[in-house]
mmCIF file of N, CA and C in Angstrom:
data_model
loop_
_atom_site.group_PDB
_atom_site.id
_atom_site.type_symbol
_atom_site.label_atom_id
_atom_site.label_comp_id
_atom_site.label_asym_id
_atom_site.label_seq_id
_atom_site.Cartn_x
_atom_site.Cartn_y
_atom_site.Cartn_z
ATOM 1 N N MET A 1420 -3.492 -2.989 -5.184
ATOM 2 C CA MET A 1420 -3.906 -4.150 -4.433
ATOM 3 C C MET A 1420 -3.208 -4.205 -3.073
ATOM 4 N N GLU A 1421 -1.918 -3.886 -3.056
ATOM 5 C CA GLU A 1421 -1.207 -3.933 -1.777
ATOM 6 C C GLU A 1421 -1.751 -2.894 -0.805
ATOM 7 N N LEU A 1422 -2.088 -1.714 -1.316
ATOM 8 C CA LEU A 1422 -2.642 -0.685 -0.435
ATOM 9 C C LEU A 1422 -3.988 -1.130 0.131
ATOM 10 N N THR A 1423 -4.800 -1.772 -0.680
ATOM 11 C CA THR A 1423 -6.081 -2.281 -0.194
ATOM 12 C C THR A 1423 -5.873 -3.332 0.878
ATOM 13 N N ALA A 1424 -4.877 -4.176 0.694
ATOM 14 C CA ALA A 1424 -4.577 -5.200 1.703
ATOM 15 C C ALA A 1424 -4.156 -4.555 3.023
ATOM 16 N N VAL A 1425 -3.317 -3.528 2.952
ATOM 17 C CA VAL A 1425 -2.884 -2.824 4.174
ATOM 18 C C VAL A 1425 -4.093 -2.183 4.845
ATOM 19 N N LEU A 1426 -4.950 -1.547 4.064
ATOM 20 C CA LEU A 1426 -6.133 -0.900 4.615
ATOM 21 C C LEU A 1426 -7.026 -1.913 5.333
ATOM 22 N N LYS A 1427 -7.293 -3.039 4.691
ATOM 23 C CA LYS A 1427 -8.137 -4.065 5.307
ATOM 24 C C LYS A 1427 -7.508 -4.642 6.568
ATOM 25 N N LEU A 1428 -6.206 -4.806 6.546
ATOM 26 C CA LEU A 1428 -5.502 -5.311 7.726
ATOM 27 C C LEU A 1428 -5.656 -4.348 8.898
ATOM 28 N N LEU A 1429 -5.463 -3.061 8.638
ATOM 29 C CA LEU A 1429 -5.577 -2.063 9.702
ATOM 30 C C LEU A 1429 -7.002 -1.977 10.239
ATOM 31 N N TYR A 1430 -8.003 -2.048 9.355
ATOM 32 C CA TYR A 1430 -9.393 -2.057 9.800
ATOM 33 C C TYR A 1430 -9.706 -3.301 10.626
ATOM 34 N N SER A 1431 -9.158 -4.428 10.225
ATOM 35 C CA SER A 1431 -9.464 -5.693 10.895
ATOM 36 C C SER A 1431 -8.809 -5.826 12.260
ATOM 37 N N HIS A 1432 -7.708 -5.128 12.449
ATOM 38 C CA HIS A 1432 -6.942 -5.262 13.700
ATOM 39 C C HIS A 1432 -6.554 -3.889 14.238
ATOM 40 N N PRO A 1433 -7.540 -3.108 14.679
ATOM 41 C CA PRO A 1433 -7.249 -1.741 15.116
ATOM 42 C C PRO A 1433 -6.470 -1.653 16.425
ATOM 43 N N ASP A 1434 -6.498 -2.710 17.223
ATOM 44 C CA ASP A 1434 -5.884 -2.651 18.549
ATOM 45 C C ASP A 1434 -4.781 -3.680 18.750
ATOM 46 N N ARG A 1435 -4.305 -4.266 17.661
ATOM 47 C CA ARG A 1435 -3.275 -5.299 17.795
ATOM 48 C C ARG A 1435 -1.989 -4.830 17.147
ATOM 49 N N PRO A 1436 -0.844 -5.162 17.741
ATOM 50 C CA PRO A 1436 0.431 -4.873 17.070
ATOM 51 C C PRO A 1436 0.486 -5.652 15.758
ATOM 52 N N LEU A 1437 1.043 -5.028 14.735
ATOM 53 C CA LEU A 1437 1.079 -5.669 13.425
ATOM 54 C C LEU A 1437 2.471 -5.639 12.818
ATOM 55 N N LEU A 1438 2.803 -6.714 12.150
ATOM 56 C CA LEU A 1438 4.000 -6.787 11.313
ATOM 57 C C LEU A 1438 3.479 -6.883 9.885
ATOM 58 N N ILE A 1439 3.690 -5.821 9.113
ATOM 59 C CA ILE A 1439 3.159 -5.761 7.756
ATOM 60 C C ILE A 1439 4.280 -6.043 6.764
ATOM 61 N N HIS A 1440 4.122 -7.113 6.012
ATOM 62 C CA HIS A 1440 5.072 -7.473 4.960
ATOM 63 C C HIS A 1440 4.630 -6.768 3.690
ATOM 64 N N ALA A 1441 5.527 -5.991 3.081
ATOM 65 C CA ALA A 1441 5.159 -5.249 1.867
ATOM 66 C C ALA A 1441 6.394 -4.958 1.037
ATOM 67 N N GLU A 1442 6.143 -4.600 -0.223
ATOM 68 C CA GLU A 1442 7.226 -4.197 -1.106
ATOM 69 C C GLU A 1442 7.634 -2.754 -0.796
ATOM 70 N N ALA A 1443 8.802 -2.373 -1.264
ATOM 71 C CA ALA A 1443 9.403 -1.080 -0.929
ATOM 72 C C ALA A 1443 8.502 0.127 -1.177
ATOM 73 N N PRO A 1444 7.806 0.226 -2.306
ATOM 74 C CA PRO A 1444 6.993 1.429 -2.511
ATOM 75 C C PRO A 1444 5.913 1.633 -1.445
ATOM 76 N N VAL A 1445 5.322 0.553 -0.974
ATOM 77 C CA VAL A 1445 4.298 0.673 0.060
ATOM 78 C C VAL A 1445 4.936 1.119 1.376
ATOM 79 N N ILE A 1446 6.022 0.489 1.754
ATOM 80 C CA ILE A 1446 6.693 0.859 2.997
ATOM 81 C C ILE A 1446 7.169 2.304 2.932
ATOM 82 N N ASN A 1447 7.808 2.683 1.842
ATOM 83 C CA ASN A 1447 8.319 4.050 1.708
ATOM 84 C C ASN A 1447 7.204 5.083 1.748
ATOM 85 N N THR A 1448 6.048 4.733 1.207
ATOM 86 C CA THR A 1448 4.921 5.660 1.223
ATOM 87 C C THR A 1448 4.600 6.098 2.639
ATOM 88 N N PHE A 1449 4.564 5.160 3.579
ATOM 89 C CA PHE A 1449 4.105 5.476 4.928
ATOM 90 C C PHE A 1449 5.224 5.735 5.937
ATOM 91 N N THR A 1450 6.452 5.444 5.582
ATOM 92 C CA THR A 1450 7.551 5.696 6.519
ATOM 93 C C THR A 1450 8.431 6.863 6.084
ATOM 94 N N ASP A 1451 8.279 7.320 4.846
ATOM 95 C CA ASP A 1451 9.172 8.367 4.348
ATOM 96 C C ASP A 1451 8.427 9.412 3.514
ATOM 97 N N TRP A 1452 7.917 8.999 2.381
ATOM 98 C CA TRP A 1452 7.381 9.946 1.404
ATOM 99 C C TRP A 1452 6.211 10.774 1.910
ATOM 100 N N ILE A 1453 5.329 10.175 2.696
ATOM 101 C CA ILE A 1453 4.106 10.874 3.097
ATOM 102 C C ILE A 1453 4.400 12.122 3.920
ATOM 103 N N HIS A 1454 5.512 12.124 4.645
ATOM 104 C CA HIS A 1454 5.867 13.296 5.451
ATOM 105 C C HIS A 1454 6.120 14.500 4.548
ATOM 106 N N ARG A 1455 6.809 14.287 3.441
ATOM 107 C CA ARG A 1455 7.054 15.373 2.476
ATOM 108 C C ARG A 1455 5.784 15.742 1.736
ATOM 109 N N TRP A 1456 4.972 14.736 1.389
ATOM 110 C CA TRP A 1456 3.729 15.020 0.675
ATOM 111 C C TRP A 1456 2.818 15.911 1.503
ATOM 112 N N ARG A 1457 2.748 15.648 2.799
ATOM 113 C CA ARG A 1457 1.904 16.487 3.663
ATOM 114 C C ARG A 1457 2.364 17.944 3.609
ATOM 115 N N LYS A 1458 3.665 18.161 3.666
ATOM 116 C CA LYS A 1458 4.210 19.521 3.607
ATOM 117 C C LYS A 1458 3.914 20.189 2.267
ATOM 118 N N ASN A 1459 3.774 19.380 1.215
ATOM 119 C CA ASN A 1459 3.529 19.898 -0.129
ATOM 120 C C ASN A 1459 2.054 19.816 -0.528
ATOM 121 N N GLY A 1460 1.158 19.734 0.440
ATOM 122 C CA GLY A 1460 -0.267 19.659 0.114
ATOM 123 C C GLY A 1460 -0.648 18.348 -0.539
ATOM 124 N N MET A 1461 -0.045 17.266 -0.083
ATOM 125 C CA MET A 1461 -0.253 15.910 -0.611
ATOM 126 C C MET A 1461 0.098 15.836 -2.098
ATOM 127 N N ARG A 1462 1.201 16.460 -2.425
ATOM 128 C CA ARG A 1462 1.734 16.399 -3.786
ATOM 129 C C ARG A 1462 3.181 15.946 -3.733
ATOM 130 N N ARG A 1463 3.579 15.228 -4.794
ATOM 131 C CA ARG A 1463 4.953 14.755 -4.904
ATOM 132 C C ARG A 1463 5.848 15.915 -5.314
ATOM 133 N N ALA A 1464 7.131 15.670 -5.364
ATOM 134 C CA ALA A 1464 8.094 16.712 -5.715
ATOM 135 C C ALA A 1464 7.829 17.288 -7.104
ATOM 136 N N ASN A 1465 7.268 16.488 -7.997
ATOM 137 C CA ASN A 1465 6.976 16.966 -9.355
ATOM 138 C C ASN A 1465 5.656 17.723 -9.434
ATOM 139 N N GLY A 1466 4.988 17.905 -8.295
ATOM 140 C CA GLY A 1466 3.736 18.651 -8.258
ATOM 141 C C GLY A 1466 2.489 17.809 -8.474
ATOM 142 N N ARG A 1467 2.661 16.564 -8.843
ATOM 143 C CA ARG A 1467 1.517 15.685 -9.078
ATOM 144 C C ARG A 1467 1.080 15.007 -7.793
ATOM 145 N N LYS A 1468 -0.197 14.651 -7.762
ATOM 146 C CA LYS A 1468 -0.706 13.884 -6.624
ATOM 147 C C LYS A 1468 -0.227 12.448 -6.759
ATOM 148 N N PRO A 1469 0.065 11.780 -5.637
ATOM 149 C CA PRO A 1469 0.423 10.357 -5.705
ATOM 150 C C PRO A 1469 -0.754 9.537 -6.227
ATOM 151 N N LYS A 1470 -0.448 8.449 -6.908
ATOM 152 C CA LYS A 1470 -1.499 7.535 -7.334
ATOM 153 C C LYS A 1470 -2.155 6.924 -6.105
ATOM 154 N N ASN A 1471 -3.434 6.635 -6.204
ATOM 155 C CA ASN A 1471 -4.197 6.003 -5.114
ATOM 156 C C ASN A 1471 -4.233 6.868 -3.856
ATOM 157 N N LEU A 1472 -4.296 8.177 -4.047
ATOM 158 C CA LEU A 1472 -4.257 9.094 -2.917
ATOM 159 C C LEU A 1472 -5.390 8.852 -1.932
ATOM 160 N N ASP A 1473 -6.558 8.470 -2.412
ATOM 161 C CA ASP A 1473 -7.676 8.208 -1.504
ATOM 162 C C ASP A 1473 -7.348 7.074 -0.534
ATOM 163 N N LEU A 1474 -6.753 6.003 -1.044
ATOM 164 C CA LEU A 1474 -6.345 4.891 -0.171
ATOM 165 C C LEU A 1474 -5.229 5.313 0.776
ATOM 166 N N ILE A 1475 -4.283 6.052 0.264
ATOM 167 C CA ILE A 1475 -3.151 6.499 1.085
ATOM 168 C C ILE A 1475 -3.640 7.349 2.251
ATOM 169 N N LYS A 1476 -4.566 8.246 1.995
ATOM 170 C CA LYS A 1476 -5.097 9.095 3.066
ATOM 171 C C LYS A 1476 -5.821 8.261 4.119
ATOM 172 N N ARG A 1477 -6.617 7.286 3.679
ATOM 173 C CA ARG A 1477 -7.349 6.449 4.635
ATOM 174 C C ARG A 1477 -6.395 5.619 5.482
ATOM 175 N N ILE A 1478 -5.366 5.075 4.856
ATOM 176 C CA ILE A 1478 -4.377 4.293 5.608
ATOM 177 C C ILE A 1478 -3.621 5.196 6.566
ATOM 178 N N ASP A 1479 -3.246 6.379 6.109
ATOM 179 C CA ASP A 1479 -2.524 7.326 6.956
ATOM 180 C C ASP A 1479 -3.332 7.675 8.201
ATOM 181 N N GLU A 1480 -4.642 7.844 8.042
ATOM 182 C CA GLU A 1480 -5.503 8.117 9.193
ATOM 183 C C GLU A 1480 -5.488 6.954 10.182
ATOM 184 N N LEU A 1481 -5.518 5.729 9.664
ATOM 185 C CA LEU A 1481 -5.517 4.560 10.543
ATOM 186 C C LEU A 1481 -4.165 4.345 11.223
ATOM 187 N N LEU A 1482 -3.099 4.806 10.583
ATOM 188 C CA LEU A 1482 -1.765 4.668 11.173
ATOM 189 C C LEU A 1482 -1.472 5.751 12.206
ATOM 190 N N ALA A 1483 -2.212 6.844 12.163
ATOM 191 C CA ALA A 1483 -1.962 7.981 13.059
ATOM 192 C C ALA A 1483 -1.985 7.538 14.521
ATOM 193 N N GLY A 1484 -0.917 7.843 15.210
ATOM 194 C CA GLY A 1484 -0.822 7.541 16.628
ATOM 195 C C GLY A 1484 -0.468 6.102 16.960
ATOM 196 N N ARG A 1485 -0.363 5.271 15.961
ATOM 197 C CA ARG A 1485 -0.036 3.864 16.220
ATOM 198 C C ARG A 1485 1.476 3.691 16.220
ATOM 199 N N GLU A 1486 1.966 3.167 17.302
ATOM 200 C CA GLU A 1486 3.396 2.884 17.410
ATOM 201 C C GLU A 1486 3.652 1.382 17.427
ATOM 202 N N ASP A 1487 2.603 0.623 17.176
ATOM 203 C CA ASP A 1487 2.699 -0.830 17.241
ATOM 204 C C ASP A 1487 2.723 -1.472 15.854
ATOM 205 N N ILE A 1488 3.085 -0.683 14.851
ATOM 206 C CA ILE A 1488 3.166 -1.180 13.484
ATOM 207 C C ILE A 1488 4.638 -1.341 13.106
ATOM 208 N N GLU A 1489 4.975 -2.512 12.611
ATOM 209 C CA GLU A 1489 6.332 -2.772 12.120
ATOM 210 C C GLU A 1489 6.212 -3.180 10.657
ATOM 211 N N TRP A 1490 7.115 -2.681 9.851
ATOM 212 C CA TRP A 1490 7.118 -2.988 8.418
ATOM 213 C C TRP A 1490 8.267 -3.925 8.099
ATOM 214 N N LYS A 1491 8.010 -4.905 7.260
ATOM 215 C CA LYS A 1491 9.065 -5.813 6.815
ATOM 216 C C LYS A 1491 9.097 -5.811 5.291
ATOM 217 N N LEU A 1492 10.262 -5.564 4.736
ATOM 218 C CA LEU A 1492 10.428 -5.500 3.293
ATOM 219 C C LEU A 1492 10.355 -6.888 2.666
ATOM 220 N N VAL A 1493 9.528 -6.987 1.635
ATOM 221 C CA VAL A 1493 9.447 -8.185 0.811
ATOM 222 C C VAL A 1493 9.853 -7.755 -0.590
ATOM 223 N N ARG A 1494 10.857 -8.370 -1.116
ATOM 224 C CA ARG A 1494 11.335 -7.988 -2.452
ATOM 225 C C ARG A 1494 10.371 -8.501 -3.526
ATOM 226 N N ALA A 1495 10.099 -7.634 -4.494
ATOM 227 C CA ALA A 1495 9.234 -8.020 -5.608
ATOM 228 C C ALA A 1495 9.886 -9.161 -6.380
ATOM 229 N N ARG A 1496 9.108 -10.190 -6.642
ATOM 230 C CA ARG A 1496 9.606 -11.370 -7.351
ATOM 231 C C ARG A 1496 10.923 -11.860 -6.749
ATOM 232 N N GLY A 1497 10.969 -11.846 -5.423
ATOM 233 C CA GLY A 1497 12.194 -12.214 -4.748
ATOM 234 C C GLY A 1497 12.171 -13.576 -4.097
ATOM 235 N N GLY A 1498 11.212 -14.405 -4.477
ATOM 236 C CA GLY A 1498 11.190 -15.749 -3.935
ATOM 237 C C GLY A 1498 10.270 -15.948 -2.741
ATOM 238 N N CYS A 1499 9.555 -14.911 -2.335
ATOM 239 C CA CYS A 1499 8.562 -15.070 -1.264
ATOM 240 C C CYS A 1499 7.308 -15.663 -1.899
ATOM 241 N N LEU A 1500 6.976 -16.879 -1.543
ATOM 242 C CA LEU A 1500 5.886 -17.608 -2.183
ATOM 243 C C LEU A 1500 4.577 -16.821 -2.182
ATOM 244 N N LEU A 1501 4.178 -16.285 -1.040
ATOM 245 C CA LEU A 1501 2.907 -15.571 -0.970
ATOM 246 C C LEU A 1501 2.925 -14.290 -1.799
ATOM 247 N N ASN A 1502 4.010 -13.537 -1.727
ATOM 248 C CA ASN A 1502 4.095 -12.298 -2.499
ATOM 249 C C ASN A 1502 4.126 -12.582 -3.997
ATOM 250 N N ASP A 1503 4.892 -13.582 -4.395
ATOM 251 C CA ASP A 1503 4.958 -13.928 -5.819
ATOM 252 C C ASP A 1503 3.594 -14.402 -6.326
ATOM 253 N N SER A 1504 2.867 -15.156 -5.512
ATOM 254 C CA SER A 1504 1.520 -15.603 -5.896
ATOM 255 C C SER A 1504 0.568 -14.419 -6.020
ATOM 256 N N ALA A 1505 0.654 -13.491 -5.079
ATOM 257 C CA ALA A 1505 -0.196 -12.301 -5.136
ATOM 258 C C ALA A 1505 0.099 -11.485 -6.390
ATOM 259 N N ASP A 1506 1.366 -11.366 -6.754
ATOM 260 C CA ASP A 1506 1.730 -10.642 -7.974
ATOM 261 C C ASP A 1506 1.135 -11.313 -9.209
ATOM 262 N N ARG A 1507 1.198 -12.635 -9.267
ATOM 263 C CA ARG A 1507 0.636 -13.354 -10.408
ATOM 264 C C ARG A 1507 -0.884 -13.168 -10.480
ATOM 265 N N LEU A 1508 -1.549 -13.259 -9.333
ATOM 266 C CA LEU A 1508 -3.001 -13.080 -9.308
ATOM 267 C C LEU A 1508 -3.397 -11.658 -9.703
ATOM 268 N N ALA A 1509 -2.641 -10.675 -9.239
ATOM 269 C CA ALA A 1509 -2.930 -9.290 -9.607
ATOM 270 C C ALA A 1509 -2.732 -9.087 -11.106
ATOM 271 N N GLY A 1510 -1.689 -9.690 -11.662
ATOM 272 C CA GLY A 1510 -1.455 -9.602 -13.104
ATOM 273 C C GLY A 1510 -2.582 -10.236 -13.901
ATOM 274 N N PHE A 1511 -3.058 -11.363 -13.427
ATOM 275 C CA PHE A 1511 -4.178 -12.034 -14.094
ATOM 276 C C PHE A 1511 -5.430 -11.162 -14.032
ATOM 277 N N ALA A 1512 -5.710 -10.600 -12.862
ATOM 278 C CA ALA A 1512 -6.892 -9.750 -12.714
ATOM 279 C C ALA A 1512 -6.794 -8.525 -13.615
ATOM 280 N N ARG A 1513 -5.617 -7.944 -13.699
ATOM 281 C CA ARG A 1513 -5.407 -6.778 -14.561
ATOM 282 C C ARG A 1513 -5.680 -7.141 -16.029
ATOM 283 N N SER A 1514 -5.171 -8.290 -16.466
ATOM 284 C CA SER A 1514 -5.378 -8.694 -17.861
ATOM 285 C C SER A 1514 -6.856 -8.975 -18.137
ATOM 286 N N GLN A 1515 -7.560 -9.578 -17.189
ATOM 287 C CA GLN A 1515 -8.988 -9.845 -17.357
ATOM 288 C C GLN A 1515 -9.787 -8.548 -17.418
ATOM 289 N N ALA A 1516 -9.407 -7.596 -16.594
ATOM 290 C CA ALA A 1516 -10.100 -6.297 -16.592
ATOM 291 C C ALA A 1516 -9.896 -5.575 -17.911
ATOM 292 N N ARG A 1517 -8.684 -5.651 -18.448
ATOM 293 C CA ARG A 1517 -8.398 -5.010 -19.742
ATOM 294 C C ARG A 1517 -9.216 -5.639 -20.867
ATOM 295 N N LEU A 1518 -9.470 -6.913 -20.750
ATOM 296 C CA LEU A 1518 -10.263 -7.617 -21.768
ATOM 297 C C LEU A 1518 -11.770 -7.394 -21.584
ATOM 298 N N GLY A 1519 -12.130 -6.720 -20.508
ATOM 299 C CA GLY A 1519 -13.526 -6.418 -20.259
ATOM 300 C C GLY A 1519 -14.292 -7.525 -19.570
ATOM 301 N N HIS A 1520 -13.592 -8.505 -19.022
ATOM 302 C CA HIS A 1520 -14.277 -9.616 -18.352
ATOM 303 C C HIS A 1520 -14.781 -9.240 -16.969
ATOM 304 N N TRP A 1521 -14.155 -8.242 -16.334
ATOM 305 C CA TRP A 1521 -14.580 -7.819 -14.993
ATOM 306 C C TRP A 1521 -14.916 -6.349 -15.044
ATOM 307 N N ARG A 1522 -16.137 -6.062 -14.802
ATOM 308 C CA ARG A 1522 -16.549 -4.650 -14.765
ATOM 309 C C ARG A 1522 -17.504 -4.446 -13.633
#
């Protein structure tokens, strides 16, 4: 869900400086890990492809050449009202999908 949010944000604002609030795994994906993955044929150190690779590649393309993106760390369940609400909603959606209510 967070990757989809980043993707939509980048599509919606292709020419504006952005401050993206995200949890550590999302930030690390685009500021650290992806550089090694590219060298390894988009594979992690264990040889496996990262989860959500299709989204990661699309976001990486949109980030290419952009120097106007700033990342801000939001701690998971760390008291940020919007992030905590998003986590609860994602959990609810996941449980509904498992029950077969959303297909």
